[in-house]
Tab-separated table of C-alpha atoms in Angstrom:
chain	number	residue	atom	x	y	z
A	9	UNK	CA	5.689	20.155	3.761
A	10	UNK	CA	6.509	19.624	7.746
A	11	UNK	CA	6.790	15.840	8.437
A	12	UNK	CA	3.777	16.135	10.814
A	13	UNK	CA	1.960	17.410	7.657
A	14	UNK	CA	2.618	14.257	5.590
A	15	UNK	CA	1.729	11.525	8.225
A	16	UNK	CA	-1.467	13.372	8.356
A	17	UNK	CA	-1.739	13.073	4.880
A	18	UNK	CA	-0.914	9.676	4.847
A	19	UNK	CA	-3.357	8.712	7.347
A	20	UNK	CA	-6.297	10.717	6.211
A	21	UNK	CA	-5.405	8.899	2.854
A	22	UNK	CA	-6.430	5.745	4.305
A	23	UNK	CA	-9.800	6.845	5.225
A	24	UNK	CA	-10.866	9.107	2.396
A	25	UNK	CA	-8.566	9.282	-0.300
A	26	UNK	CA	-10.459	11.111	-2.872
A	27	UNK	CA	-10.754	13.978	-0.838
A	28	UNK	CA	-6.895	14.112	0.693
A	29	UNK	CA	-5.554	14.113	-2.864
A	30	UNK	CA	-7.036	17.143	-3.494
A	31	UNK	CA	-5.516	18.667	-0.337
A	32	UNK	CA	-1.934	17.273	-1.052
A	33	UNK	CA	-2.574	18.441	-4.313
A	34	UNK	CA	-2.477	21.843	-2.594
A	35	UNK	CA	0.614	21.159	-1.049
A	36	UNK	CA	2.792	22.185	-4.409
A	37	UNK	CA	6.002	22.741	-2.778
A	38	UNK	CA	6.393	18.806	-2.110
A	39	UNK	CA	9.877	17.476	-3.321
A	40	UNK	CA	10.344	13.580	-4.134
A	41	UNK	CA	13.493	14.213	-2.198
A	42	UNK	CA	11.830	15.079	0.898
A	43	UNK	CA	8.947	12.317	0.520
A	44	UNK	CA	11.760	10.071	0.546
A	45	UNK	CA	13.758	11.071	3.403
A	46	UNK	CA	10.099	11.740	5.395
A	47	UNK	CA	7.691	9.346	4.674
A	48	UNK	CA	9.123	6.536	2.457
A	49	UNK	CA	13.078	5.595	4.225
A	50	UNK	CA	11.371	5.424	7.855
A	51	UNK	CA	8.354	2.950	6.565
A	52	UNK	CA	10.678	0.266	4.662
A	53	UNK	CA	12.783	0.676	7.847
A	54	UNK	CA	10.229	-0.273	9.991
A	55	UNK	CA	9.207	-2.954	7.187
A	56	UNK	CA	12.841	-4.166	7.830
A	57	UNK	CA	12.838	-4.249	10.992
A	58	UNK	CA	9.448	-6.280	11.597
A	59	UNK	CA	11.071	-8.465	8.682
A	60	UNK	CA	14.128	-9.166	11.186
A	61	UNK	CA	12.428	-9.593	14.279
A	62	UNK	CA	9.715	-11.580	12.838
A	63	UNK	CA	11.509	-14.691	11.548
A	64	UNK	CA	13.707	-14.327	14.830
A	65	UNK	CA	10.992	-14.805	17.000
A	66	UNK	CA	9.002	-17.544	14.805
A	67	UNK	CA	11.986	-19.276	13.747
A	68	UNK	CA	12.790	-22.445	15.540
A	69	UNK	CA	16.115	-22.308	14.802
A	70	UNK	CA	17.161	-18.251	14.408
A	71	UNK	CA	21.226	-18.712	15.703
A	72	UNK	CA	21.493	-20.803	12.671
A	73	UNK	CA	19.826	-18.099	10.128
A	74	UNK	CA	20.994	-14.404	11.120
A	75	UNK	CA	22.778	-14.418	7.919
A	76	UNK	CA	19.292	-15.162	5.395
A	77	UNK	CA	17.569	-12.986	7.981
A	78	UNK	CA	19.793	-10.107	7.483
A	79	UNK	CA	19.836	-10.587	3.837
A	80	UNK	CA	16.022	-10.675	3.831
A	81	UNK	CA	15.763	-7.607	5.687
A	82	UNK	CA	18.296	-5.552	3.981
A	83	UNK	CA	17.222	-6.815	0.670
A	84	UNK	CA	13.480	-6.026	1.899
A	85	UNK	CA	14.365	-1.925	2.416
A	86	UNK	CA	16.422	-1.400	-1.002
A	87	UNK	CA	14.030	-3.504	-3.073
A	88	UNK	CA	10.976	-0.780	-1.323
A	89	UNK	CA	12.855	1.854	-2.108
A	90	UNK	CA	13.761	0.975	-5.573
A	91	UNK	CA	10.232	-0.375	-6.550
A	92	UNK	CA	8.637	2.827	-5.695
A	93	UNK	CA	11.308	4.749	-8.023
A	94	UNK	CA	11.102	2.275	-10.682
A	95	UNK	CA	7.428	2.611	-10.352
A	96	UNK	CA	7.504	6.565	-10.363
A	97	UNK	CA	9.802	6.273	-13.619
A	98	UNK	CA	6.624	3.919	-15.086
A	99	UNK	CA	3.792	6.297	-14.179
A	100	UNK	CA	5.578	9.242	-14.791
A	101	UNK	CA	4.441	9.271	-19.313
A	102	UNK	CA	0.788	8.947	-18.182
A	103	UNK	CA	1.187	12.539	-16.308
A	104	UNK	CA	-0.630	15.030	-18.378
A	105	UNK	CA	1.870	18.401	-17.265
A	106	UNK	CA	4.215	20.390	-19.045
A	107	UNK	CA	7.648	19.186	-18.090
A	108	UNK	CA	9.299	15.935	-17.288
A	109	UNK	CA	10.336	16.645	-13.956
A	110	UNK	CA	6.785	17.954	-12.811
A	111	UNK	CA	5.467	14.824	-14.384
A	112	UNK	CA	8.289	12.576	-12.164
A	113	UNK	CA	7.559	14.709	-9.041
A	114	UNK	CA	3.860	14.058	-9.086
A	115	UNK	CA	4.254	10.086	-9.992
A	116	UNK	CA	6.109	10.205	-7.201
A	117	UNK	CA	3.771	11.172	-4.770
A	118	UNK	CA	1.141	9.739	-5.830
A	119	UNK	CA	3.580	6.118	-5.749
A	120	UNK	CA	5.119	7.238	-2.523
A	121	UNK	CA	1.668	7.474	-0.457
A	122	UNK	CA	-0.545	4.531	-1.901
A	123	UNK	CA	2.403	2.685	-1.188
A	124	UNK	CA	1.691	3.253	2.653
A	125	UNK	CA	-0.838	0.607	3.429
A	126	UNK	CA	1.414	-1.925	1.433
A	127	UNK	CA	4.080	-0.756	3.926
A	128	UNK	CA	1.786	-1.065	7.219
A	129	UNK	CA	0.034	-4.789	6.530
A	130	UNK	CA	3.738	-6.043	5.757
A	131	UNK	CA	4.822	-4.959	8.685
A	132	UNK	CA	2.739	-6.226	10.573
A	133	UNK	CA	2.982	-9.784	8.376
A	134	UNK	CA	6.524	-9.961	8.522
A	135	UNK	CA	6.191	-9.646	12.503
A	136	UNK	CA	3.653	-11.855	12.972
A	137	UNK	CA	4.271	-14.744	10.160
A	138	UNK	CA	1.418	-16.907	11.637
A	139	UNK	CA	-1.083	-13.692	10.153
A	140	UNK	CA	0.398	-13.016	7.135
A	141	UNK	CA	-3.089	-12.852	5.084
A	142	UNK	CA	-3.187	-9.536	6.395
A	143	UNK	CA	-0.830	-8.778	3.231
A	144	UNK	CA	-4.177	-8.816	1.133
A	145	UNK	CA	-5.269	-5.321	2.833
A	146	UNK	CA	-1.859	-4.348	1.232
A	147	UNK	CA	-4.360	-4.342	-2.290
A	148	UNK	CA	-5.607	-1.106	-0.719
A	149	UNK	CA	-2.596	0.848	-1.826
A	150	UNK	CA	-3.995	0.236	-5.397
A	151	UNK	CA	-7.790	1.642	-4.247
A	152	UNK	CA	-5.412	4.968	-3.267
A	153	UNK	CA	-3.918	5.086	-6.318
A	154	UNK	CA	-6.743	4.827	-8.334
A	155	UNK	CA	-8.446	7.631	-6.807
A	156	UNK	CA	-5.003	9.923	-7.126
A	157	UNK	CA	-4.507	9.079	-10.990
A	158	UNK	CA	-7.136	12.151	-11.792
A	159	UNK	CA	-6.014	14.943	-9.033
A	160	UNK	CA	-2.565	14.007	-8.653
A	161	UNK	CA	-1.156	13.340	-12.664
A	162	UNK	CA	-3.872	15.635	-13.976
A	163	UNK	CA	-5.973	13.152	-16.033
A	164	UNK	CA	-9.169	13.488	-16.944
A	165	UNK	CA	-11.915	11.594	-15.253
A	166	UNK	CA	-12.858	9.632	-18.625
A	167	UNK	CA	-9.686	8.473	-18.852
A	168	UNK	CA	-8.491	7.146	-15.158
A	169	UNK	CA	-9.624	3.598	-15.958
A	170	UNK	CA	-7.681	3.077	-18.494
A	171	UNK	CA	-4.666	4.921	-17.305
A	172	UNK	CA	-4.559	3.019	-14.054
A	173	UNK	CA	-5.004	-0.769	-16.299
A	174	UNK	CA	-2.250	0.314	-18.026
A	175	UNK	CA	-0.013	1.552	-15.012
A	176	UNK	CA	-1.017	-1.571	-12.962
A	177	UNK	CA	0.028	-3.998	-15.218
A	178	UNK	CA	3.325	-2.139	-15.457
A	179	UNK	CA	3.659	-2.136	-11.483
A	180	UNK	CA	2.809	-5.779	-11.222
A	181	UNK	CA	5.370	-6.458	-13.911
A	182	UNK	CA	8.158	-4.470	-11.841
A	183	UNK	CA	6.762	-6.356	-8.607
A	184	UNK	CA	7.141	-9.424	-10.477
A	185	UNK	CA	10.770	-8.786	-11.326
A	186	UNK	CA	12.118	-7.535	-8.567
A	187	UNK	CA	10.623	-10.795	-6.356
A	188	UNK	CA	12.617	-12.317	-9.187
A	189	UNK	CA	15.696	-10.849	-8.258
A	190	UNK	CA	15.138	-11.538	-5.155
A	191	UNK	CA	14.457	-14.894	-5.066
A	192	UNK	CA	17.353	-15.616	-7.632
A	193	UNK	CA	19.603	-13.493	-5.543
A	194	UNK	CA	18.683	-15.528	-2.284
A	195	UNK	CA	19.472	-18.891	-3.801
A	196	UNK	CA	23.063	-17.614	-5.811
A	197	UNK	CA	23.795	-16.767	-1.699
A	198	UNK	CA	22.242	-20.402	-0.927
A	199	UNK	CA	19.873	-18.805	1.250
């Protein structure tokens, strides 16, 4: 898959995602590997970035906090990156395929593009602090996944409901740690 190829994927995603997972479905020769280095490294380093810049344009005081910034924003692009890995490893039992690494490769995608409009609103929140509600449109990434569970892991349509309670509560329980870490990792620093 061309890197033109998978922003158009990502994008139509947005709009109609029912229909686009059937034609990334078609796309078989996608590698995690190459999702990562395509779509998913250049979002949480724009994420990053907009983190950075954000708080040193809106804070009064910036000279003082480069340090907490940086920390933020460097802590912001490994926590993406491992989330949507730890997240892969939590959706990857609920695959119904033949081997474990087919069933890893296709949580992956599925993880790795409804995780794009999480990626764009906080962006766009971490630049512009004074909108940050826009983070709530970030929910959308779940809508995508929902509508992926069935083409994308190979579930059957009777099932997706349940499959998708039972994979969101284990994302929101890896969101919920990692903002843990986080958070305890910012005030060991003294941040």
């Amino acid at each position: 898959m061309t890197i033109l190829a998978t922003y158009k994927h990502t994008f139509r995603l947005l709009i109609s995602p029912e229909k686009e997972w059937i034609s990334i479905l078609d796309h078989v020769n996608i590698k995690s590997s190459k999702l990562l280095f395509i779509l998913i490294v250049p979002l949480a380093l724009i994420m990053s970035a907009c983190n950075f810049i954000g708080f040193v344009l809106f804070d009064n005081n910036s000279t003082n906090h480069i340090d907490m910034f940086l920390f933020s924003s460097i802590t912001t692009f490994v926590l993406s990156i491992a989330s949507i890995y730890i997240s892969s490893i939590v959706v990857r039992p609920f695959a119904v395929l033949p081997t474990k690494k087919e069933r890893f490769e296709r949580a992956f995608i599925l993880v790795a593009f409804s995780y794009t409009p999480g990626f764009i609103f906080n962006s766009i929140a971490f630049l512009f602090p004074i909108i940050n509600y826009l983070t709530i449109f970030g929910l959308y990434s779940f809508y995508i996944l929902y509508k992926g569970i069935t083409p994308i892991l190979n579930v059957p349509d009777r099932r997706r409901s349940g499959y998708f309670t039972f994979i969101l509560i284990g994302l929101l329980s890896i969101y919920a740690v990692l903002g843990a870490l986080f958070i305890g990792t910012a005030n060991l620093l003294g941040f």
